[in-house]
Amino acid sequence: MKEIKIQDMKNFRIGNSENSQAGTGCTVIICPEGAPCGIDVRGGGPASRETELLKPVASCDKIHAIVLCGGSAFGLNAAGGVMKYLEENDVGFETRYGKVPLVCASSIFDLGCGDSTIRPDEKMGYAACLAAEQNNIQEGNHGAGTGATVGKLWGAAYMMKSGLGIYAAEAKGLQVAAVVAVNAVGDVLDRSRNCILAGMLNKDKNGFACSEQVLIDDRDTPNLFSQRAQAHATNTTIAAIITNAAFDKTAMNKIAAMAGNGMVRAISPVNTMADGDSVYAVSVGTVTADINITGTLAAYVLEKAVVRAVLSADSAYGIPAVKDLQWKK
């Protein structure tokens, strides 16, 4: 197995747009020929669009774009701009009245970072599509990761900056990539060193508090989690897995579920009622592959992408990033 660039993969394009001052943005993955797609939703508070299309019992067998965005539910409006771009480029589901683009979208809650009145909209979604023509994607404080943060169990005063992470790998011709906006209530972990990489700071802000331990120690306090996490910050980690393996929509739902294990390995606590964690998985190729191998590789690249999301983030909006923590150097 070897690491590859996401641009080495074929049959899709990816692009970002953002408003850095407002602290929000979106990332779009365009599949011009249409692609089978599945989803796994483990978080308790997702904000999404057109995910019913991805159920195995739905008649739709392909979608044309995935939008990962900020702005909470408001940000789902960015999908309208993606639909406009696709319609102009003759991409969509064929009907007697013209082509209808099928665009799925999920959002994170980033309203507290910059200007909460500015959210991804049709204009921003369209701009991300134009950026996708260059297929030159940036990580960190870009796209859906512009306003992403982690470690919010004690509220905004102790959280850290996160961002957009990307990682792709190839094993004997099988290619799998992960794109993720990490906006978790929990901490991001470095399993190789068995430590917290980014997350909730302690009261003195000279180390980590360990969100998992804090949550467990306070287990007898009524409604602790809803009072702290939901009142102070709303959270969600959203991801898209892209593979050149040929699978139908039903199989892609299973691969999305297996990919979610990478998120579980890299974030703790995760999939809580204060998160809306969702993982898409899309097939854009014709390579014959085993579903178990593909799902295992999907979990691997997603874990790596989560770590890259915090390592590539820059301090912003008064929120520190890993690279600027002096006590970690």
Coordinates of C-alpha atoms in Angstrom, one line a residue:
M1 CA 0.0 0.0 0.0
K2 CA 1.2 3.5 -0.8
E3 CA 0.0 7.0 -0.3
I4 CA -1.2 8.8 -3.4
K5 CA -2.6 12.3 -4.2
I6 CA -6.3 12.5 -4.5
Q7 CA -5.7 14.2 -7.9
D8 CA -4.2 10.9 -9.1
M9 CA -7.7 9.4 -9.0
K10 CA -10.0 9.7 -12.1
N11 CA -13.7 10.3 -12.9
F12 CA -14.4 13.0 -10.4
R13 CA -13.4 16.6 -9.6
I14 CA -13.1 18.3 -6.2
G15 CA -13.0 22.0 -5.2
N16 CA -13.4 24.4 -2.3
S17 CA -14.8 27.8 -1.8
E18 CA -14.9 29.7 1.5
N19 CA -15.4 33.1 3.2
S20 CA -12.4 33.2 5.6
Q21 CA -13.6 36.3 7.4
A22 CA -17.0 34.8 8.1
G23 CA -15.5 31.5 9.0
T24 CA -17.4 29.1 6.7
G25 CA -17.1 27.4 3.4
C26 CA -17.9 24.3 1.3
T27 CA -16.2 21.5 -0.5
V28 CA -17.8 19.8 -3.6
I29 CA -17.1 16.5 -5.2
I30 CA -18.5 16.3 -8.7
C31 CA -19.1 13.0 -10.5
P32 CA -20.0 14.1 -14.1
E33 CA -21.0 10.6 -15.2
G34 CA -22.9 9.8 -12.0
A35 CA -21.7 7.4 -9.4
P36 CA -23.3 4.9 -6.9
C37 CA -23.2 6.4 -3.4
G38 CA -24.0 5.2 0.1
I39 CA -24.0 6.9 3.5
D40 CA -23.6 6.0 7.1
V41 CA -25.0 8.4 9.7
R42 CA -24.0 7.7 13.3
G43 CA -24.3 11.1 14.9
G44 CA -27.4 12.2 16.7
G45 CA -27.9 15.5 15.0
P46 CA -27.2 15.4 11.2
A47 CA -28.1 18.2 8.8
S48 CA -28.4 16.8 5.3
R49 CA -30.0 16.9 1.9
E50 CA -31.2 14.1 -0.5
T51 CA -29.8 11.3 1.7
E52 CA -33.0 9.3 1.2
L53 CA -31.8 8.7 -2.4
L54 CA -28.9 6.6 -1.0
K55 CA -31.1 4.0 0.7
P56 CA -30.9 0.6 -1.1
V57 CA -34.7 0.6 -1.5
A58 CA -34.7 4.0 -3.4
S59 CA -34.8 3.8 -7.2
C60 CA -31.9 6.2 -7.7
D61 CA -28.7 4.3 -8.5
K62 CA -26.3 7.2 -9.1
I63 CA -25.8 10.7 -7.8
H64 CA -23.8 13.5 -9.4
A65 CA -22.3 15.5 -6.6
I66 CA -21.6 15.6 -2.8
V67 CA -21.4 18.8 -0.9
L68 CA -19.7 19.1 2.4
C69 CA -20.4 22.5 3.9
G70 CA -20.5 24.8 6.9
G71 CA -23.4 27.0 8.0
S72 CA -25.4 24.3 9.8
A73 CA -28.7 23.6 8.0
F74 CA -28.5 27.0 6.3
G75 CA -25.4 25.9 4.5
L76 CA -27.3 23.2 2.6
N77 CA -28.4 26.0 0.2
A78 CA -25.0 25.6 -1.4
A79 CA -26.3 22.5 -3.1
G80 CA -28.5 24.8 -5.2
G81 CA -25.4 26.4 -6.7
V82 CA -24.0 23.0 -7.5
M83 CA -27.2 22.0 -9.2
K84 CA -27.1 25.2 -11.3
Y85 CA -23.5 24.5 -12.4
L86 CA -24.3 20.8 -13.2
E87 CA -27.4 21.8 -15.2
E88 CA -25.3 24.3 -17.2
N89 CA -22.9 21.6 -18.0
D90 CA -25.5 19.1 -19.0
V91 CA -25.0 16.8 -16.0
G92 CA -27.9 15.0 -14.3
F93 CA -30.6 12.4 -14.3
E94 CA -32.3 12.2 -17.7
T95 CA -35.9 13.2 -17.8
R96 CA -38.3 14.1 -20.7
Y97 CA -37.9 17.7 -19.6
G98 CA -34.2 17.9 -19.2
K99 CA -31.5 16.6 -16.9
V100 CA -31.9 16.9 -13.1
P101 CA -28.7 16.8 -11.1
L102 CA -28.8 14.7 -8.0
V103 CA -26.8 16.5 -5.3
C104 CA -26.4 15.2 -1.7
A105 CA -25.2 17.5 1.0
S106 CA -24.3 17.5 4.7
S107 CA -23.2 20.4 6.9
I108 CA -21.3 21.2 10.0
F109 CA -22.2 23.8 12.7
D110 CA -19.6 26.6 12.4
L111 CA -21.8 29.6 13.1
G112 CA -19.7 30.6 16.1
C113 CA -16.4 31.1 14.4
G114 CA -16.8 34.3 12.3
D115 CA -20.0 36.0 11.2
S116 CA -23.0 33.7 11.9
T117 CA -25.1 35.6 9.4
I118 CA -23.0 34.5 6.5
R119 CA -23.3 30.9 5.4
P120 CA -22.6 28.8 2.4
D121 CA -25.2 29.7 -0.3
E122 CA -25.8 29.1 -4.0
K123 CA -23.1 31.5 -5.0
M124 CA -20.5 29.7 -2.8
G125 CA -21.6 26.3 -4.0
Y126 CA -21.2 27.4 -7.6
A127 CA -17.8 28.9 -6.9
A128 CA -16.7 25.5 -5.4
C129 CA -17.7 23.9 -8.7
L130 CA -15.6 26.4 -10.7
A131 CA -12.7 25.7 -8.4
A132 CA -13.2 21.9 -9.0
E133 CA -12.3 22.5 -12.7
Q134 CA -8.8 23.1 -11.5
N135 CA -8.9 20.0 -9.3
N136 CA -6.5 21.6 -6.9
I137 CA -7.8 21.1 -3.3
Q138 CA -6.4 22.6 -0.2
E139 CA -6.6 21.2 3.4
G140 CA -6.9 23.0 6.7
N141 CA -8.8 26.3 6.9
H142 CA -10.4 25.8 3.5
G143 CA -13.7 24.6 2.1
A144 CA -16.0 22.8 4.6
G145 CA -13.1 23.0 7.2
T146 CA -12.9 26.8 7.3
G147 CA -14.7 27.1 10.6
A148 CA -14.2 23.6 12.0
T149 CA -13.2 23.1 15.6
V150 CA -12.7 20.3 18.1
G151 CA -12.8 19.7 21.8
K152 CA -16.0 21.5 22.8
L153 CA -17.3 19.7 25.9
W154 CA -16.4 22.7 28.1
G155 CA -17.5 25.2 25.4
A156 CA -15.7 27.6 23.1
A157 CA -13.1 28.9 25.6
Y158 CA -11.3 25.5 25.6
M159 CA -11.7 24.3 22.1
M160 CA -9.1 24.1 19.3
K161 CA -9.0 24.8 15.6
S162 CA -9.5 22.0 13.1
G163 CA -10.1 22.0 9.4
L164 CA -10.4 19.9 6.2
G165 CA -8.3 16.7 5.9
I166 CA -7.6 14.6 2.8
Y167 CA -5.8 11.3 2.5
A168 CA -5.6 8.8 -0.3
A169 CA -4.0 5.4 -0.7
E170 CA -3.6 2.7 -3.3
A171 CA -3.1 -1.1 -2.8
K172 CA -2.6 -3.2 -6.0
G173 CA -4.6 -0.9 -8.2
L174 CA -7.4 -0.3 -5.6
Q175 CA -7.6 3.4 -4.8
V176 CA -9.5 4.9 -1.8
A177 CA -9.5 8.5 -0.7
A178 CA -11.1 10.3 2.3
V179 CA -12.2 14.0 2.5
V180 CA -13.3 15.1 5.9
A181 CA -14.3 18.2 7.8
V182 CA -13.6 17.5 11.4
N183 CA -15.9 19.5 13.7
A184 CA -16.1 17.2 16.7
V185 CA -17.2 17.7 20.3
G186 CA -14.5 15.2 21.1
D187 CA -10.7 15.1 20.9
V188 CA -8.6 13.9 17.9
L189 CA -6.2 11.1 18.8
D190 CA -2.8 10.0 17.5
R191 CA -2.9 6.3 17.9
S192 CA 0.7 5.9 16.8
R193 CA 1.8 7.7 20.0
N194 CA -1.3 6.9 22.1
C195 CA -2.0 10.5 22.9
I196 CA -4.4 13.4 22.2
L197 CA -3.3 15.4 19.2
A198 CA -5.9 18.2 19.4
G199 CA -9.0 18.8 21.5
M200 CA -10.3 20.3 24.7
L201 CA -7.7 22.2 26.6
N202 CA -7.4 22.0 30.4
K203 CA -8.3 24.9 32.7
D204 CA -4.8 26.3 32.6
K205 CA -4.5 25.8 28.8
N206 CA -1.1 24.1 29.2
G207 CA -2.3 20.6 28.3
F208 CA -5.4 18.6 27.3
A209 CA -8.3 17.9 29.7
C210 CA -9.2 14.6 27.9
S211 CA -12.8 14.9 26.9
E212 CA -13.5 11.2 27.2
Q213 CA -12.3 11.1 30.8
V214 CA -14.2 14.3 31.8
L215 CA -17.4 12.9 30.3
I216 CA -17.0 9.6 32.2
D217 CA -16.1 11.2 35.5
D218 CA -19.2 13.4 35.4
R219 CA -21.5 10.5 34.5
D220 CA -23.7 11.1 37.5
T221 CA -24.5 14.7 36.7
P222 CA -28.0 14.9 35.2
N223 CA -28.1 16.1 31.6
L224 CA -24.4 17.1 31.7
F225 CA -23.7 16.3 28.1
S226 CA -26.7 18.2 26.7
Q227 CA -26.0 21.2 28.9
R228 CA -22.3 21.5 28.0
A229 CA -22.0 20.3 24.5
Q230 CA -25.3 21.3 22.9
A231 CA -25.6 24.6 24.7
H232 CA -22.1 25.8 24.1
A233 CA -21.4 24.3 20.6
T234 CA -23.0 22.1 18.1
N235 CA -20.8 19.6 16.3
T236 CA -20.5 17.3 13.3
T237 CA -17.7 15.5 11.4
I238 CA -18.7 14.9 7.8
A239 CA -16.7 12.8 5.3
A240 CA -16.7 11.4 1.8
I241 CA -15.0 8.2 0.8
I242 CA -14.1 7.9 -2.9
T243 CA -13.0 4.7 -4.5
N244 CA -12.1 3.4 -8.0
A245 CA -13.6 0.1 -7.1
A246 CA -16.8 -0.9 -8.9
F247 CA -19.7 -1.3 -6.4
D248 CA -23.4 -0.6 -6.5
K249 CA -25.3 1.6 -4.0
T250 CA -26.0 -1.1 -1.5
A251 CA -22.3 -2.1 -1.3
M252 CA -21.3 1.6 -0.9
N253 CA -23.6 1.9 2.1
K254 CA -21.6 -1.0 3.7
I255 CA -18.3 0.6 2.8
A256 CA -19.5 3.9 4.3
A257 CA -20.3 2.1 7.5
M258 CA -16.9 0.4 7.6
A259 CA -15.2 3.7 6.9
G260 CA -16.8 5.1 9.9
N261 CA -14.6 2.9 12.0
G262 CA -11.7 5.2 11.0
M263 CA -13.5 8.1 12.5
V264 CA -14.1 6.1 15.7
R265 CA -10.4 5.3 16.0
A266 CA -9.4 9.0 15.5
I267 CA -12.0 10.9 17.6
S268 CA -13.2 10.4 21.2
P269 CA -16.0 10.8 22.2
V270 CA -17.6 10.5 18.8
N271 CA -21.0 9.8 17.3
T272 CA -22.7 11.4 20.2
M273 CA -26.1 13.0 20.4
A274 CA -24.3 16.4 20.1
D275 CA -22.7 15.3 16.8
G276 CA -24.2 14.8 13.4
D277 CA -21.4 12.5 12.1
S278 CA -22.0 11.3 8.6
V279 CA -19.8 9.4 6.0
Y280 CA -20.6 9.2 2.3
A281 CA -19.0 6.6 0.1
V282 CA -19.0 6.9 -3.7
S283 CA -17.7 4.5 -6.4
V284 CA -16.1 6.3 -9.4
G285 CA -14.3 3.5 -11.2
T286 CA -14.4 0.0 -12.7
V287 CA -11.8 -1.9 -10.6
T288 CA -12.9 -5.3 -9.3
A289 CA -12.3 -5.4 -5.6
D290 CA -13.5 -7.2 -2.4
I291 CA -15.9 -5.2 -0.3
N292 CA -14.2 -6.1 3.0
I293 CA -10.8 -5.0 1.7
T294 CA -12.2 -1.8 0.3
G295 CA -14.1 -1.0 3.5
T296 CA -11.0 -1.7 5.6
L297 CA -8.9 0.6 3.4
A298 CA -11.7 3.3 3.6
A299 CA -11.4 3.2 7.5
Y300 CA -7.6 3.5 7.2
V301 CA -7.7 6.6 4.9
L302 CA -10.4 8.3 6.9
E303 CA -8.5 7.9 10.2
K304 CA -5.4 9.5 8.4
A305 CA -7.6 12.3 7.0
V306 CA -9.0 13.2 10.4
V307 CA -5.5 13.5 11.8
R308 CA -4.5 15.7 8.8
A309 CA -7.5 17.9 9.4
V310 CA -6.1 19.1 12.7
L311 CA -2.4 19.1 11.7
S312 CA -3.1 21.3 8.6
A313 CA -5.3 23.8 10.4
D314 CA -4.2 27.3 11.2
S315 CA -5.1 29.3 14.3
A316 CA -8.0 31.6 13.5
Y317 CA -10.9 33.4 15.2
G318 CA -8.9 33.4 18.4
I319 CA -8.9 29.6 18.4
P320 CA -5.4 27.9 18.7
A321 CA -4.3 25.2 16.3
V322 CA -1.9 22.3 17.0
K323 CA 1.0 24.0 15.2
D324 CA 0.8 27.0 17.5
L325 CA 0.7 25.3 20.8
Q326 CA 4.0 26.2 22.4
W327 CA 3.8 23.6 25.1
K328 CA 3.6 20.8 22.5
K329 CA 6.9 21.9 20.8

